[in-house]
Coordinates of C-alpha atoms in Angstrom, one line a residue:
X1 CA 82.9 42.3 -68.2
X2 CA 85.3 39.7 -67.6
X3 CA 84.0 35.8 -67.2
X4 CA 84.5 35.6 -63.4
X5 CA 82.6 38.9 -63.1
X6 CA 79.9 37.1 -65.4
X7 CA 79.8 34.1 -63.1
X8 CA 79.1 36.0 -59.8
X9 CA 76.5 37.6 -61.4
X10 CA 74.5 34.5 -62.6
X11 CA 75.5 33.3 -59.2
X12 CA 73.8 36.1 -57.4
X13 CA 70.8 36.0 -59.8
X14 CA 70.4 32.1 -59.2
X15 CA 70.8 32.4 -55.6
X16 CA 68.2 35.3 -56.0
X17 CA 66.2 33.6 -57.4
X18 CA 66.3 30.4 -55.0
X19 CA 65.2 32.2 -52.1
X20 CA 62.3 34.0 -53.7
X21 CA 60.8 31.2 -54.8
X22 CA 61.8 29.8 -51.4
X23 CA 59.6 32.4 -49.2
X24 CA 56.9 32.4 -51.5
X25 CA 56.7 28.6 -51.0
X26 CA 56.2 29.4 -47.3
X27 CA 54.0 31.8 -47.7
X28 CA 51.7 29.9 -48.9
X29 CA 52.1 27.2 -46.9
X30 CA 51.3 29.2 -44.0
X31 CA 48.1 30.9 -45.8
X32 CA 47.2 27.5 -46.3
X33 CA 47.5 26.0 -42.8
X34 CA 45.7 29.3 -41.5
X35 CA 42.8 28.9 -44.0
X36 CA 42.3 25.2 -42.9
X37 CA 42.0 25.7 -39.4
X38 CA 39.6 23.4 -37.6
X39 CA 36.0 25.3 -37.3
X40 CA 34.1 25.7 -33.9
X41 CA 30.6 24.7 -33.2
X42 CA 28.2 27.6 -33.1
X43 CA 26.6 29.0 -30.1
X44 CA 23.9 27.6 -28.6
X45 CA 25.5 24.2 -29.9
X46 CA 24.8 20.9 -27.2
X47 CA 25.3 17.4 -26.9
X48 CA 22.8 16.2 -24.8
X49 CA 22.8 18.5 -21.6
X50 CA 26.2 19.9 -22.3
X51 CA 27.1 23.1 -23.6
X52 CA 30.1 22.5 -27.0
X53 CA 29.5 26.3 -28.1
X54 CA 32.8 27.7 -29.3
X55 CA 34.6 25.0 -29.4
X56 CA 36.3 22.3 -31.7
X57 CA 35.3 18.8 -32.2
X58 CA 38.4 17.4 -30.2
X59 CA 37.5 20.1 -27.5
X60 CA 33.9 18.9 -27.8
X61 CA 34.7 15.2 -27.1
X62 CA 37.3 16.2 -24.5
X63 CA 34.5 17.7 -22.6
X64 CA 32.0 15.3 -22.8
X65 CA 34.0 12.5 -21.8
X66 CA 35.0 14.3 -18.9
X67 CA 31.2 14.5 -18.0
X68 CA 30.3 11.5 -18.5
X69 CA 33.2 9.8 -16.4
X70 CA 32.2 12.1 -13.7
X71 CA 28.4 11.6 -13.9
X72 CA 28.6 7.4 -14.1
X73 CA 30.9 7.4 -10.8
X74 CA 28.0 9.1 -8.9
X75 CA 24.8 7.6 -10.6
X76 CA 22.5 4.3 -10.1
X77 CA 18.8 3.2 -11.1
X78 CA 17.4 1.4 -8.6
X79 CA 14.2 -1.2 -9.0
X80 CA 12.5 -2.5 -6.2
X81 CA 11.3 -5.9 -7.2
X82 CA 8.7 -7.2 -4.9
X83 CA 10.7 -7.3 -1.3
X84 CA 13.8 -6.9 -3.5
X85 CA 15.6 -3.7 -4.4
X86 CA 18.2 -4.0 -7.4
X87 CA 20.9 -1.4 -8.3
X88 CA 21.9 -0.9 -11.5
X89 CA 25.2 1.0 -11.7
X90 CA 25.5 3.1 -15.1
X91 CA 28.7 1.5 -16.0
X92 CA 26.4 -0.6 -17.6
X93 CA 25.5 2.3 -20.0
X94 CA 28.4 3.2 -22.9
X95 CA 28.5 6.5 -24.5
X96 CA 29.1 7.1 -28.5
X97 CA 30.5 9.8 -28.0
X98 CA 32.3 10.2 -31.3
X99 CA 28.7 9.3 -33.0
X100 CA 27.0 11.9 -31.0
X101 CA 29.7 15.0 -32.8
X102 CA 29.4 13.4 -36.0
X103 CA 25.7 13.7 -36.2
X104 CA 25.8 16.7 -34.3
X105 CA 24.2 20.0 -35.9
X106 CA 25.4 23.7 -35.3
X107 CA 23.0 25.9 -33.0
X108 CA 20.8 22.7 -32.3
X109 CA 20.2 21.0 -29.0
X110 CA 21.8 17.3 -30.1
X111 CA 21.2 13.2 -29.0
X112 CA 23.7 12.0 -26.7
X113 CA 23.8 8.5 -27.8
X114 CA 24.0 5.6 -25.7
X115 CA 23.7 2.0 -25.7
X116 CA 23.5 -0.6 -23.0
X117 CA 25.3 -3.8 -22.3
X118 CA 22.6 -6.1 -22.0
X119 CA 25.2 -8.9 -20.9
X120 CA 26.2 -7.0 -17.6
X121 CA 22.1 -5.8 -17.6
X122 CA 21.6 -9.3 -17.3
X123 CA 24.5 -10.7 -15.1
X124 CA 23.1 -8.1 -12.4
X125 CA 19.2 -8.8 -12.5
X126 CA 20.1 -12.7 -11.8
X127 CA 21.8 -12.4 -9.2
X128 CA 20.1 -10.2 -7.4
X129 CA 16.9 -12.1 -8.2
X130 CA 18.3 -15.5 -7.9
X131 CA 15.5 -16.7 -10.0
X132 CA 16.1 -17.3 -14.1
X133 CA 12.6 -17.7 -14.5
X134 CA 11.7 -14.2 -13.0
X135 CA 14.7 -12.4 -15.1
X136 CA 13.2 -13.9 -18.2
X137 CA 9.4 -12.3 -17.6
X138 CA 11.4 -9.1 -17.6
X139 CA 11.1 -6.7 -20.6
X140 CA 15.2 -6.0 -21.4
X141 CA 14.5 -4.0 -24.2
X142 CA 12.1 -1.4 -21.8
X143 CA 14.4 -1.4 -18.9
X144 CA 17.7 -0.7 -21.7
X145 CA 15.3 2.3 -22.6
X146 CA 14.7 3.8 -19.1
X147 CA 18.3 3.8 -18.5
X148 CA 19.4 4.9 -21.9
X149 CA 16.8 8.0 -21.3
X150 CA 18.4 8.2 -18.0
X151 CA 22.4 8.4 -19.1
X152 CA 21.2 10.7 -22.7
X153 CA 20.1 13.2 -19.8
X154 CA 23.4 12.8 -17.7
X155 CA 20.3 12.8 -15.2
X156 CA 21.7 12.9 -11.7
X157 CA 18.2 12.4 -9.6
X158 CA 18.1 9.3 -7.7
X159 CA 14.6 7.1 -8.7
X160 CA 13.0 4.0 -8.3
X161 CA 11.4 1.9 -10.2
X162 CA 9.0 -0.7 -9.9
X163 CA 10.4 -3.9 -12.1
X164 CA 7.2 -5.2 -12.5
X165 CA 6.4 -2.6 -14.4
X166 CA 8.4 -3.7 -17.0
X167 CA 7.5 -7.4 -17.3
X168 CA 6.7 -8.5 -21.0
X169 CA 3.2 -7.6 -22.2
X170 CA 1.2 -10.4 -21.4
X171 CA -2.8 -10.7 -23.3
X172 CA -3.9 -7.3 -22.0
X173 CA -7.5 -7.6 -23.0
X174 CA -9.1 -7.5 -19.8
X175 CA -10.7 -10.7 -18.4
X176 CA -12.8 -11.3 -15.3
X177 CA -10.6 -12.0 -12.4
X178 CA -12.9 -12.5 -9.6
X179 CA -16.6 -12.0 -8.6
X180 CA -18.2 -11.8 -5.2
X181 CA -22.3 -12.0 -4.5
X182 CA -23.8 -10.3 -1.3
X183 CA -27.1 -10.8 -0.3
X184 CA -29.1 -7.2 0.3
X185 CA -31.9 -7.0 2.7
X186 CA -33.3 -4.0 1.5
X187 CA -33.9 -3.8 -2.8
X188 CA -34.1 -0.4 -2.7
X189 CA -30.8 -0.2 -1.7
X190 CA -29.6 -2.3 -4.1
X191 CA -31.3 -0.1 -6.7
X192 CA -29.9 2.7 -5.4
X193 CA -26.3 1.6 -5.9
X194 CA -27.0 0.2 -9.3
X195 CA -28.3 3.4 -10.4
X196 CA -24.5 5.1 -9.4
X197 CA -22.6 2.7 -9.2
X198 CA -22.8 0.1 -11.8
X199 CA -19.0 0.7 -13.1
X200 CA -16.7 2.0 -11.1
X201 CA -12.6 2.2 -12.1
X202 CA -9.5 2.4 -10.9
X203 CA -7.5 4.5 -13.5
X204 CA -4.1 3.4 -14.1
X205 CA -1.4 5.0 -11.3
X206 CA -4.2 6.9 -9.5
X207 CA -5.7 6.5 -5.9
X208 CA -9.5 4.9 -6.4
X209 CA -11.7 5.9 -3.1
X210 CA -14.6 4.5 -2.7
X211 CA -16.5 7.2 -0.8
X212 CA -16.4 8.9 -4.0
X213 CA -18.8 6.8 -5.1
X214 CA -20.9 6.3 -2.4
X215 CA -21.3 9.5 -0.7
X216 CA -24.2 10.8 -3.2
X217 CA -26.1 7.9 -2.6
X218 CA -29.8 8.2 -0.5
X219 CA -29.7 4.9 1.4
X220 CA -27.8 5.2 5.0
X221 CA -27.7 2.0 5.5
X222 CA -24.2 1.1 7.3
X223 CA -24.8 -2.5 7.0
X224 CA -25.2 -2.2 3.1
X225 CA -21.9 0.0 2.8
X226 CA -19.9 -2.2 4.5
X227 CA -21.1 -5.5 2.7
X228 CA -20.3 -3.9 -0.7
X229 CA -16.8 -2.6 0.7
X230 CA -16.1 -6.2 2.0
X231 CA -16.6 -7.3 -1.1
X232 CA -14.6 -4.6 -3.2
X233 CA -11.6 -5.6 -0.8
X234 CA -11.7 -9.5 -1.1
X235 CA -11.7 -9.0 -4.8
X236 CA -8.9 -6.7 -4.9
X237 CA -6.8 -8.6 -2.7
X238 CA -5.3 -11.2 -4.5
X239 CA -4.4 -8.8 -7.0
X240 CA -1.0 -6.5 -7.5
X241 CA -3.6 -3.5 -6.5
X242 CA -2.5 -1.6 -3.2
X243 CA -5.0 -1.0 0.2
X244 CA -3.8 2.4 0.9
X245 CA -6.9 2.9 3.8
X246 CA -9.2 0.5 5.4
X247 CA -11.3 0.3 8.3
X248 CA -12.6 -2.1 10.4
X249 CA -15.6 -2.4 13.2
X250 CA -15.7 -2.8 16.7
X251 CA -17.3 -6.3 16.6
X252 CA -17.1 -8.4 13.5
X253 CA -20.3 -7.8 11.4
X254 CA -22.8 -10.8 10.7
X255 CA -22.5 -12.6 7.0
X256 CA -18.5 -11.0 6.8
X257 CA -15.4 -13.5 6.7
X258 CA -13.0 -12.7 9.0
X259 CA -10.3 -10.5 7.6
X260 CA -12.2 -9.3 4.8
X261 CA -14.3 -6.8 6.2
X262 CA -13.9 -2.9 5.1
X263 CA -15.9 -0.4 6.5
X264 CA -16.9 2.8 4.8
X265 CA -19.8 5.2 6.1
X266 CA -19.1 7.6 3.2
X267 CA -17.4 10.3 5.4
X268 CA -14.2 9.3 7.5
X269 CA -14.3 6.1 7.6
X270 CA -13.1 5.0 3.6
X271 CA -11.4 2.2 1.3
X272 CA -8.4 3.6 -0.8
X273 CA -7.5 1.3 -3.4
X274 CA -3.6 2.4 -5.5
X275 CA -3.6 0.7 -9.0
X276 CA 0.2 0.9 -9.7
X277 CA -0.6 -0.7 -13.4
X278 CA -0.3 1.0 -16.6
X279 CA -4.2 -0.2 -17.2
X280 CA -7.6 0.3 -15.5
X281 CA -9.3 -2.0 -13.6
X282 CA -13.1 -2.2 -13.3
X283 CA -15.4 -3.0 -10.9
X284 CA -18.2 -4.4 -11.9
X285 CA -21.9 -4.1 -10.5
X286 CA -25.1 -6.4 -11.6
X287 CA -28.5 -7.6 -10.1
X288 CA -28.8 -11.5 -9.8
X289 CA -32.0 -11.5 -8.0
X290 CA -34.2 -8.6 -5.7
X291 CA -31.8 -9.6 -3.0
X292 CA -28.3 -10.5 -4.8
X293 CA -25.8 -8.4 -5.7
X294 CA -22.8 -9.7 -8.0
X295 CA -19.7 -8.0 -7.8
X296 CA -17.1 -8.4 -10.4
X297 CA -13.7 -7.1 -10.5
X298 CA -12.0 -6.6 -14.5
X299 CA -8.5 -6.1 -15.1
X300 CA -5.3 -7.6 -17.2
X301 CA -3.6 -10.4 -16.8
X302 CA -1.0 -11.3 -14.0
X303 CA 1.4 -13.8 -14.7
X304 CA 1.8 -14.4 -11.3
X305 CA -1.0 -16.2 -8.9
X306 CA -1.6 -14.6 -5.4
X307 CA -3.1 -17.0 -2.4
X308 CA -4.3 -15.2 1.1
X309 CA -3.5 -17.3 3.9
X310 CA -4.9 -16.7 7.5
X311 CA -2.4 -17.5 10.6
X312 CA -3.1 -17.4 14.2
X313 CA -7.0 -17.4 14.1
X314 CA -8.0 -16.9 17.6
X315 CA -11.3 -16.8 19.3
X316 CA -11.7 -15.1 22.2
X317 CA -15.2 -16.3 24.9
X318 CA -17.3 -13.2 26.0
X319 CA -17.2 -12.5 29.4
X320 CA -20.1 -12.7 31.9
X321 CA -21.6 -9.4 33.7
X322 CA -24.0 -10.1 36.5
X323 CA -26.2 -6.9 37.1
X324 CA -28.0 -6.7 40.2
X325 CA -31.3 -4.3 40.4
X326 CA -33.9 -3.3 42.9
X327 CA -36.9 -5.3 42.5
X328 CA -38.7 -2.6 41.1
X329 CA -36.4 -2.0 38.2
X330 CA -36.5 -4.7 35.5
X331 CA -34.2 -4.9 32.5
X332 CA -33.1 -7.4 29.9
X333 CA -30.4 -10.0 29.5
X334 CA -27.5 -9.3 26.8
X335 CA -26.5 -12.0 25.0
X336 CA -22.7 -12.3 24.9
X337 CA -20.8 -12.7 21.4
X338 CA -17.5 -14.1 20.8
X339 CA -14.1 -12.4 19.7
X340 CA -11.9 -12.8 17.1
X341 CA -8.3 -12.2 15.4
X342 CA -5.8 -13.5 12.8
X343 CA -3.8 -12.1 10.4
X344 CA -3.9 -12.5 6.5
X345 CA -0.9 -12.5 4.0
X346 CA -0.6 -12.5 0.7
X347 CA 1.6 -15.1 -1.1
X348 CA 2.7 -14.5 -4.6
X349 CA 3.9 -17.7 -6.8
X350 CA 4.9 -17.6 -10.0
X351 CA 4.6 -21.4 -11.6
X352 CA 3.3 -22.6 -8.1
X353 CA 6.5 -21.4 -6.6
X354 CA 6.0 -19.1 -3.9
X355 CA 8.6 -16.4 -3.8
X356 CA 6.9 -13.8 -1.6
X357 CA 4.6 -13.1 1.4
X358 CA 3.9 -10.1 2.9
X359 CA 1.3 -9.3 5.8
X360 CA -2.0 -7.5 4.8
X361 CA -3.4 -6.9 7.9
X362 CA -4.0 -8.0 11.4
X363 CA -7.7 -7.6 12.2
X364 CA -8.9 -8.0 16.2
X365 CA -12.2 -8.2 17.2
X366 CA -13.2 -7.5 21.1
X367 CA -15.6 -10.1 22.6
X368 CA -19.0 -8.1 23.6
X369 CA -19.7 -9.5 27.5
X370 CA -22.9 -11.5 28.3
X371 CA -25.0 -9.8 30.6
X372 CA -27.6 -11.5 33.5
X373 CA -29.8 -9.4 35.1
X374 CA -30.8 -10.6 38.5
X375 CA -33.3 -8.6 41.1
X376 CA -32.0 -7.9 44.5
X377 CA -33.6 -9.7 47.3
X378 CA -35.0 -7.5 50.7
X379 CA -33.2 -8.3 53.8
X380 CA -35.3 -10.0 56.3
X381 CA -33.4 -8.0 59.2
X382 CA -34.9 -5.0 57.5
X383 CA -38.4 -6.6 57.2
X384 CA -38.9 -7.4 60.9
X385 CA -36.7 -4.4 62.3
X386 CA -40.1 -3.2 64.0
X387 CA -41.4 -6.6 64.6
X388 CA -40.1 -6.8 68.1
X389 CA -41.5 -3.8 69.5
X390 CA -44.5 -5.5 71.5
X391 CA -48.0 -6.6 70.4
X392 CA -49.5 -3.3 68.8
X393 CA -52.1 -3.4 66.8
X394 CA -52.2 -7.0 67.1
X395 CA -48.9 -7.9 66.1
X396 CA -46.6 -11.1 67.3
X397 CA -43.9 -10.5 69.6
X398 CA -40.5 -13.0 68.8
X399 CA -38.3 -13.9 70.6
X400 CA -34.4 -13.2 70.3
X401 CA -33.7 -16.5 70.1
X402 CA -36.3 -16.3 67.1
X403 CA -34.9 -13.2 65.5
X404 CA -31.7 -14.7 65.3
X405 CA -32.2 -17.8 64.0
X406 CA -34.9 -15.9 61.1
X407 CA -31.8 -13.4 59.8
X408 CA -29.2 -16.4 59.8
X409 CA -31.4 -17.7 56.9
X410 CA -31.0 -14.8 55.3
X411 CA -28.4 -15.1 52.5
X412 CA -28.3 -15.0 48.9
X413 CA -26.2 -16.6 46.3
X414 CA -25.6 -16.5 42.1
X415 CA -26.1 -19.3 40.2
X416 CA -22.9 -19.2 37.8
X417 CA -22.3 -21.6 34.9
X418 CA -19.7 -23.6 35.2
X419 CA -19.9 -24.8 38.7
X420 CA -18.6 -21.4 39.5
X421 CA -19.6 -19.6 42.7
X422 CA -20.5 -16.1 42.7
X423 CA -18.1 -14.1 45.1
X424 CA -19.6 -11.8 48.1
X425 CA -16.8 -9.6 47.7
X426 CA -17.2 -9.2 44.2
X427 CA -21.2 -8.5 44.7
X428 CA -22.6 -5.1 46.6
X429 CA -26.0 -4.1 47.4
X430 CA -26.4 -1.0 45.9
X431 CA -26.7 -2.0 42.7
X432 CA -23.7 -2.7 41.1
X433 CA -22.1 -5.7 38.6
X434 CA -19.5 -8.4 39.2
X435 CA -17.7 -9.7 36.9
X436 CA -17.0 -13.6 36.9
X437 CA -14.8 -14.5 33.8
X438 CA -12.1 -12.2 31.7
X439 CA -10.5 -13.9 28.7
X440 CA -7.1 -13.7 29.2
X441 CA -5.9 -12.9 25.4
X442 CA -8.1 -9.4 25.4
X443 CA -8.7 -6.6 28.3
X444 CA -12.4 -5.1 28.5
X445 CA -13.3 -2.5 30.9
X446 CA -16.4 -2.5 32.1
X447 CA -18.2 0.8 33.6
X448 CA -20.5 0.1 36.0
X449 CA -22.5 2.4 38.2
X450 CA -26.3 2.4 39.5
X451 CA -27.3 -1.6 38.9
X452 CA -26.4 -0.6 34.8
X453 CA -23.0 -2.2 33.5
X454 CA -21.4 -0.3 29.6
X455 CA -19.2 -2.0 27.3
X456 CA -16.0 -0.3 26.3
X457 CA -15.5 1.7 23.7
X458 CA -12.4 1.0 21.9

């Protein structure tokens, strides 16, 4: 073998051996990037309410940013503060996204984690509120929480909440915040409550009626009922608690303030009481004496104050019914009572600042007419009708002249108070009632028929 066969050889074999170990180079460079191929998440794999099964981690967070993009365009929390109502837009809410895969585990339902800018949280809640003093009674840390829960759940569902829910914990222990006393005619009655009713609650969020209390009992006395009713009310008022039913009577009942009264009769007529708290409230029930009845009502704190102020108090006069009746009929006077109306609101101050009022009720009262009964008085053309038919059985013949002059006396009048005089037109002889004065801020209707007059029924 000559030398240039020699070299070609070695050049062949080096060559050769160049592009072996060339392709076994790739080779296992592509074994290699195949064996270290990103995994997937197993199935049944999510990040909060989102399904990652199957996929890789940059898929994963592809995904989930897409939802969450989409889900804080369309969403808000909105608090109703008071006669406020604040919406918070979830921009305010960021997403860890990143976080949320790293801590994520295979075939597990995972946190979506969140976190809230309390900045913007803040920013929004003052000017809504225009009041720093009202944002800083506000529990942050609870109301970054709610919305935290809210955005972890991508949840969709529009809700309200009520901010004061979430003010800062003041002394919760409960403390007397008011007591009424009544004064109870019968002691048995007041026994009869005690026995029953010597605590009653109102559970926290749930509906307190107070015919549940009182429908079991033996005493029927309306008068009773509705003293301890008034009582509940006017303690509960100046309260955050919420009438949800009350009733009132047709004429204001004696020893009851005006726009305070509640009537119950342990059927239709009720008092529904809403405790929107977190906590109970208690009422109270103790004897004082055989004839007093204290009433207290038990509850948290409030750090605001609540005041009830009346506005347009009106009375209204009773009206006065004349009833004419035969003089064989006798029947007695009415005495007349007065109406009533006003309407009571509730102011709500925080450091003696008022910052709200709202209207509780507008209560109205009808005046219940005074009544006269008067007999009617025999026409004396009716008495001597017969006189002039001669001298009969010893009877006195008139004249015409005498006749006449003997019916022109004949004429009767009303004596109305007030130097007002009774009208003829408004009087008939058949028994029936005028009426003389209407107050001109209420309308009564008065049925009359056979000398007997009936109040309305409203």
């Amino acid at each position: 073998m000559n030398r240039t066969n020699m070299f070609r050889f070695f050049a062949i074999l080096l060559i050769s051996t160049i592009v072996l170990m060339a392709l076994s180079k790739i080779t296992s460079l592509a074994m290699a990037s195949f064996s270290k191929k990103e995994p997937v998440f197993a199935e049944g794999t999510y990040i909060g309410p989102i399904n990652i099964s199957s996929l890789n981690k940059a898929e994963a967070e592809s995904k989930i940013s897409e939802n969450v993009l989409d889900w804080q365009k369309k969403s808000t929390v909105s608090f109703t503060f008071f006669n406020k109502t604040i919406s918070v837009p979830m921009s305010v809410v960021h997403f860890k996204v990143a976080s949320s895969l790293n801590a994520c585990l295979d075939g597990e339902k995972n946190i979506l984690y969140t976190e809230v800018d309390e900045q913007s949280l803040k920013t929004i809640l003052f000017k809504k509120l225009e009041n720093p003093e009202l944002v800083n009674l506000i529990d942050l840390e609870k109301v970054k929480q709610l919305l935290k829960e809210k955005a972890g759940r991508l949840d969709s569902s529009q809700q309200t909440e009520d901010l004061v829910q979430y003010l800062k914990a003041s002394d919760n222990k409960p403390k007397i915040i008011d007591s009424k006393r009544i004064f109870v005619n019968d002691p048995a009655d007041m026994e009869d409550w005690l026995s029953s009713n010597s605590t009653m609650t109102l559970k926290p969020e749930k509906i307190f009626s107070l015919n549940d209390y009182i429908q079991n009992l033996d005493n029927d006395d309306k008068g009773f009922f509705i003293q301890c009713a008034s009582a509940i009310y006017q303690l509960t008022l100046p309260t955050n608690l919420q009438i949800v039913e009350r009733h009132i009577s047709d004429n204001l009942p004696e020893g009851i303030e005006l726009g305070y009264e509640a009537r119950v009769d342990g059927s239709k007529a009720d008092l529904k009481i809403y405790n929107p708290n977190h906590t109970a409230f208690v009422i109270k029930s103790e004897k004082i004496s055989n004839h007093v009845l204290k009433l207290s009502l038990i509850g948290p704190s409030d750090p605001f104050t609540y005041q009830l102020v009346k506005k347009n108090v009106k009375t209204y006069a009773p009206r006065k019914v004349i009833q004419y009746r035969p003089l064989a009929e006798t029947a007695a006077n009415q005495n007349g009572k007065y109406g009533y109306s006003a309407e009571l609101y509730k102011q709500v101050a925080l450091n003696h600042k008022v910052f709200y009022e709202s209207l509780v009720s507008k209560d109205f009262y009808l005046p219940i007419p005074k009544i006269v009964v008067e007999n009617l008085k025999q026409p004396e053309s009716d008495a001597t009708s017969d006189e002039n038919s001669g001298t009969e059985n010893g009877a006195t013949e008139y004249t015409a002249n005498e006749k006449t002059d003997s019916a022109s006396q004949n004429t009767t009048t009303g004596n109305t108070p007030n130097n007002e005089a009774a009208n003829p037109s408004q009087t008939s002889q058949n028994g029936s009632s005028s009426n003389q004065e209407k107050p001109s801020s209420s309308t009564q209707n008065t049925n009359q028929s056979h000398g007997h007059s009936t109040d309305r029924n409203p």
